[in-house]
Structures are given as structure tokens and as C-alpha cells.
mmCIF file of C-alpha atoms in Angstrom:
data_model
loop_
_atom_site.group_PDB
_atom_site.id
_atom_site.type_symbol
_atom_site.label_atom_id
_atom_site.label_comp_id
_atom_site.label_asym_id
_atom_site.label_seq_id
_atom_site.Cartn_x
_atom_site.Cartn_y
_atom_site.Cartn_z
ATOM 1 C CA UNK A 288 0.000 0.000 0.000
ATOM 2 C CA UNK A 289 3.227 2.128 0.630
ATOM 3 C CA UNK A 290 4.613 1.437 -2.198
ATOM 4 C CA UNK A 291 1.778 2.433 -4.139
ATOM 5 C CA UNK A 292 0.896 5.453 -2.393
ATOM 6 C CA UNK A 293 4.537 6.772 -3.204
ATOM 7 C CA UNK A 294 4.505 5.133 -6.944
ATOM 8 C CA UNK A 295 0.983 7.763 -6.982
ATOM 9 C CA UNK A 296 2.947 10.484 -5.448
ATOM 10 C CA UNK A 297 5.610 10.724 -7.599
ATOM 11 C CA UNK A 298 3.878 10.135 -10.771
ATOM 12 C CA UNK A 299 1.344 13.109 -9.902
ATOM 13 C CA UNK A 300 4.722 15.209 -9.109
ATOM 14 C CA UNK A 301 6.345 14.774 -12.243
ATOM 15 C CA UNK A 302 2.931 15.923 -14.016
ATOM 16 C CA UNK A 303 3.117 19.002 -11.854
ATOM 17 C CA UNK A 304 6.204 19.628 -12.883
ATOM 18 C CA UNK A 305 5.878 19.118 -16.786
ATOM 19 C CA UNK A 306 3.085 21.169 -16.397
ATOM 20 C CA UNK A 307 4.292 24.395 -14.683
ATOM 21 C CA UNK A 308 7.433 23.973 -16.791
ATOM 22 C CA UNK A 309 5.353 24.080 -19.905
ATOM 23 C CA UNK A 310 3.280 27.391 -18.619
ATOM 24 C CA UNK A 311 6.620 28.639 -17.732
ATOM 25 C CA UNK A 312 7.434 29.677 -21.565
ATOM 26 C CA UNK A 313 7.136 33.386 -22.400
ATOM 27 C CA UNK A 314 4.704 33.503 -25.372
ATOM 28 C CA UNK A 315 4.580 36.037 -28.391
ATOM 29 C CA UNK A 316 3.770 35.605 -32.321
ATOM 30 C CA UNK A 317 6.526 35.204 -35.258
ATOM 31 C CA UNK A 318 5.059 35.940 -38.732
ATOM 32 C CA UNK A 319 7.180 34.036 -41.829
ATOM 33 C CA UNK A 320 6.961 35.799 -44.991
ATOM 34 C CA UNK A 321 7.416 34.042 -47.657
ATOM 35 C CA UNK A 322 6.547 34.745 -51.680
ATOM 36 C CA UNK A 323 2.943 32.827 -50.910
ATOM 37 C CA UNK A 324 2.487 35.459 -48.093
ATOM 38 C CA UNK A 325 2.488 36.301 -44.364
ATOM 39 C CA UNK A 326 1.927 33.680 -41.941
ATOM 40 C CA UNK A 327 1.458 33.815 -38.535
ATOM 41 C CA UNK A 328 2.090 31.557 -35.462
ATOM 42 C CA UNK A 329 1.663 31.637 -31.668
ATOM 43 C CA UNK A 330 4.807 30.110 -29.862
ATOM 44 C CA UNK A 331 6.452 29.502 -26.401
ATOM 45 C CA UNK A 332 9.517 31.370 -26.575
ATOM 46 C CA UNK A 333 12.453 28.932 -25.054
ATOM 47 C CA UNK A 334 15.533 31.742 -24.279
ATOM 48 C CA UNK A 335 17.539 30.235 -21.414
ATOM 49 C CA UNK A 336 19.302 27.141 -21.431
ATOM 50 C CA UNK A 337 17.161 25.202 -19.116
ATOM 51 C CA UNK A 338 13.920 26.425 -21.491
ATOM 52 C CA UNK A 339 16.003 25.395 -24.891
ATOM 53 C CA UNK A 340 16.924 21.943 -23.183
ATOM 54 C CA UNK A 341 12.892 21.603 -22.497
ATOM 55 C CA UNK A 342 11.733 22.531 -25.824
ATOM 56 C CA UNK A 343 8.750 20.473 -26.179
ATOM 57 C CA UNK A 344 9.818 17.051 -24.951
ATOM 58 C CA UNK A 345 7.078 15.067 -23.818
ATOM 59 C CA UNK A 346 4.140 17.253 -25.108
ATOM 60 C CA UNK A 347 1.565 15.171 -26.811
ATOM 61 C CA UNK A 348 0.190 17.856 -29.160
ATOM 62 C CA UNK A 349 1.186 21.217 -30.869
ATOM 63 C CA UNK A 350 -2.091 23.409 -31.826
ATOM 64 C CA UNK A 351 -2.471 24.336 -35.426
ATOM 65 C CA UNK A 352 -0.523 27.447 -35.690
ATOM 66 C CA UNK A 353 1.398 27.143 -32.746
ATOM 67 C CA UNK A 354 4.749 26.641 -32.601
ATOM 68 C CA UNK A 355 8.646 27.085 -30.348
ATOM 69 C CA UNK A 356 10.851 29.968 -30.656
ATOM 70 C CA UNK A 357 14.214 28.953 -29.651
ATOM 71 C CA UNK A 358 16.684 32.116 -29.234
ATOM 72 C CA UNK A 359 20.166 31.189 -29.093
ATOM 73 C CA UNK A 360 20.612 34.787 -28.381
ATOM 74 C CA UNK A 361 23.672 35.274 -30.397
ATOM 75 C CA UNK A 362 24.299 33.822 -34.124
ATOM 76 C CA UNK A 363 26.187 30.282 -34.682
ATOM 77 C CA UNK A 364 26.087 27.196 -35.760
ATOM 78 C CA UNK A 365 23.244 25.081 -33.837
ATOM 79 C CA UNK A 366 22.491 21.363 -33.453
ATOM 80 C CA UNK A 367 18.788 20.132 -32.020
ATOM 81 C CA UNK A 368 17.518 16.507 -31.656
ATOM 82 C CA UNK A 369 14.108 14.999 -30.762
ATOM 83 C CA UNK A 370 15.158 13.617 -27.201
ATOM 84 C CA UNK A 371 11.853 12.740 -25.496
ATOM 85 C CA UNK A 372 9.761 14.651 -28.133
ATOM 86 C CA UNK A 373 6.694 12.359 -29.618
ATOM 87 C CA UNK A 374 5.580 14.705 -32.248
ATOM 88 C CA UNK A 375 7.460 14.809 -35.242
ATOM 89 C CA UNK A 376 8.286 18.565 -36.574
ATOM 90 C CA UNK A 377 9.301 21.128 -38.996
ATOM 91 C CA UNK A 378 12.627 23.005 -37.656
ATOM 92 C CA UNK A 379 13.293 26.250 -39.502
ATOM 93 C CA UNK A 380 16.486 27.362 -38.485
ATOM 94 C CA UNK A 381 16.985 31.432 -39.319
ATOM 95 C CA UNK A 382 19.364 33.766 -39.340
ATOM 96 C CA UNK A 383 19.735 36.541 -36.374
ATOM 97 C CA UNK A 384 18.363 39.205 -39.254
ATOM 98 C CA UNK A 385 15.426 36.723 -39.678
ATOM 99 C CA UNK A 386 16.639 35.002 -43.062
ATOM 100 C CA UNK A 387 15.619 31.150 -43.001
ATOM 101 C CA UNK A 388 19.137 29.315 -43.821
ATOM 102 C CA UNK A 389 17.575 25.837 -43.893
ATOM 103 C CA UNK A 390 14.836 23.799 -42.825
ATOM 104 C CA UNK A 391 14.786 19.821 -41.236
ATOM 105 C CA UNK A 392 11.084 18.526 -42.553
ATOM 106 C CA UNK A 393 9.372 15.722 -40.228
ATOM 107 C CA UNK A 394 11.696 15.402 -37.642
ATOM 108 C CA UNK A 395 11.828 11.394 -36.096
ATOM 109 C CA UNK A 396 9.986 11.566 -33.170
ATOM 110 C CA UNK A 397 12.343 10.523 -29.986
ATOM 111 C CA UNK A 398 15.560 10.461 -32.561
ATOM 112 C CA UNK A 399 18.596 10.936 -31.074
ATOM 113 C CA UNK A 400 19.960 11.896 -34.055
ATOM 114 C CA UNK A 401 21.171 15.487 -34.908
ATOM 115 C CA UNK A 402 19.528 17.799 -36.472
ATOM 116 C CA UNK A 403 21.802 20.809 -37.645
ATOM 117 C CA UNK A 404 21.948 24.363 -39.154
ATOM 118 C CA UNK A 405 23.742 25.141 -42.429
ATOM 119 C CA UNK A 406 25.280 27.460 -41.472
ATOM 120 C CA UNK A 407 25.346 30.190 -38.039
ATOM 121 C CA UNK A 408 21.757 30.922 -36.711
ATOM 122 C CA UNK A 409 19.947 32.257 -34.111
ATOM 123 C CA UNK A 410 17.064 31.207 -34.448
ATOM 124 C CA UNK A 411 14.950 27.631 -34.385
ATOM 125 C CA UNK A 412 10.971 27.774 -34.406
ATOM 126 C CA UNK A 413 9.684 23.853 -34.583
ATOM 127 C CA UNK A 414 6.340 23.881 -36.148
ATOM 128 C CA UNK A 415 4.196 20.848 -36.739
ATOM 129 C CA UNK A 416 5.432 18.593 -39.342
ATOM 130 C CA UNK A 417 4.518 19.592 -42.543
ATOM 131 C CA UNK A 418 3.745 22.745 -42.071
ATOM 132 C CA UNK A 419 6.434 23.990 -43.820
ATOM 133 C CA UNK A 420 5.689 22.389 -47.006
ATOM 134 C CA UNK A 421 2.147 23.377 -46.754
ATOM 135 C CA UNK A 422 2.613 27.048 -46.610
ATOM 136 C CA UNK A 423 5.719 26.755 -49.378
ATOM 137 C CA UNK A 424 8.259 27.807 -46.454
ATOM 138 C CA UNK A 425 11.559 27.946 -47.839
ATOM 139 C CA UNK A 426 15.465 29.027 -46.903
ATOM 140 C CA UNK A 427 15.533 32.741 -48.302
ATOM 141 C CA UNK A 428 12.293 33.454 -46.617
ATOM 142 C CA UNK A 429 12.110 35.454 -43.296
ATOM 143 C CA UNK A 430 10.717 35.565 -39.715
ATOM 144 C CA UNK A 431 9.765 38.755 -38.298
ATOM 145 C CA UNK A 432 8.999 39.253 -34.880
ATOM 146 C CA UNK A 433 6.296 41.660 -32.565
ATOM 147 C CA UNK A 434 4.534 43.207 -35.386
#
């Protein structure tokens, strides 16, 4: 009965926590312009290290024009993987003046495997896979932010 008390315990602990850490995320929109046209998304912003090691692991879903802003807060070369991440995604990495350099369609959910810019970035939004496609996203077009 212990044993199962605690097992409860700690189960309904860790779902606080995944919880509070996903409200935790600043929020804002980032429009992609593209030669199709403007589109715009709602997305957690992940700007520390501890937010950008989060990401969305372990979410189940990502709303329709939703997505993750990660802000590496100075340009370089950037690696991501899908560590604990059951969705798969889009990951457009950009440019610090907003140019998209490349994009990884339909990420492997879980994969271990890297995922890498072509080039210095400072920017990663993850979208839901296929998004990119859909909307004719491509490297050349740009993010803009807070308009």
C-alpha cells in the first residue's frame, strides 16, 4: 500500500512539474513571410538554457498554428535533436536578421539523431510537421517578430 501510495505520489509530481514547466514559456507571435504570403504563429519562446533543453519534450500535441521559438541569443552554428519529443516537426532554423538558412522537414519523433543548421543561426521555431511544405516555407524566406 506504501509502495503504491509513493509510486501515486511521484507520478502526480512529475505531471506538476511538466506542467508548470510548460506554462513557464514566455509567449509572443513570429510571422514568416514568404513569396505565398504572411503567416502567422503563436509560440512559447524557449531563451535560457534550461527552457532550450525543455523545448517540447514530452508534449503530446502542438495546436495548429502554434509553434517554439528557440533564441540562441547570439548567431552560430546550432544542433537540435528529438530527445523525449513524440511529435514529429518542422525546424526552420533562421538567421539573427530573420533570413531562413535551412529547414529539417518531419523530424523522427524521440531520434537521437542530430539535427543541424547550415550554417550560423539564431534562431529555431519547430512547427508541426509539414507545415512547412504546406505554406511553401523555404530558406531565403524570413521571420519577423512583434509586429
Amino acid at each position: 500500500m506504501k509502495r503504491t501510495f509513493a509510486g501515486l505520489f511521484l507520478l502526480l509530481l512529475v505531471a506538476v512539474m511538466f506542467a508548470e514547466s510548460a506554462a513557464a514559456f514566455k509567449t509572443g507571435d513570429v510571422a514568416i513571410v514568404t513569396q505565398r504570403g504572411r503567416f502567422v504563429f503563436s509560440v512559447e519562446i524557449a531563451s535560457t538554457n534550461d527552457e532550450r533543453s525543455m523545448g517540447l519534450q514530452n508534449r503530446q500535441k502542438l495546436d495548429a498554428g502554434a509553434g517554439m521559438l528557440f533564441d540562441f541569443k547570439a548567431q552560430k552554428p546550432v544542433s537540435m535533436w528529438m530527445k523525449n519529443t513524440p511529435i514529429p516537426l518542422d525546424m526552420v532554423f533562421a538567421a539573427d536578421n530573420g533570413r531562413i538558412v535551412n529547414i529539417a522537414h518531419a523530424t523522427t519523433p524521440y531520434s537521437l539523431s542530430v539535427i543541424s543548421s547550415e550554417g550560423p543561426v539564431r534562431w529555431v521555431l519547430e512547427l508541426n510537421a509539414g507545415t512547412s511544405k504546406r505554406l511553401g516555407i523555404s530558406p531565403g524566406d524570413r521571420l519577423e517578430f512583434g509586429r
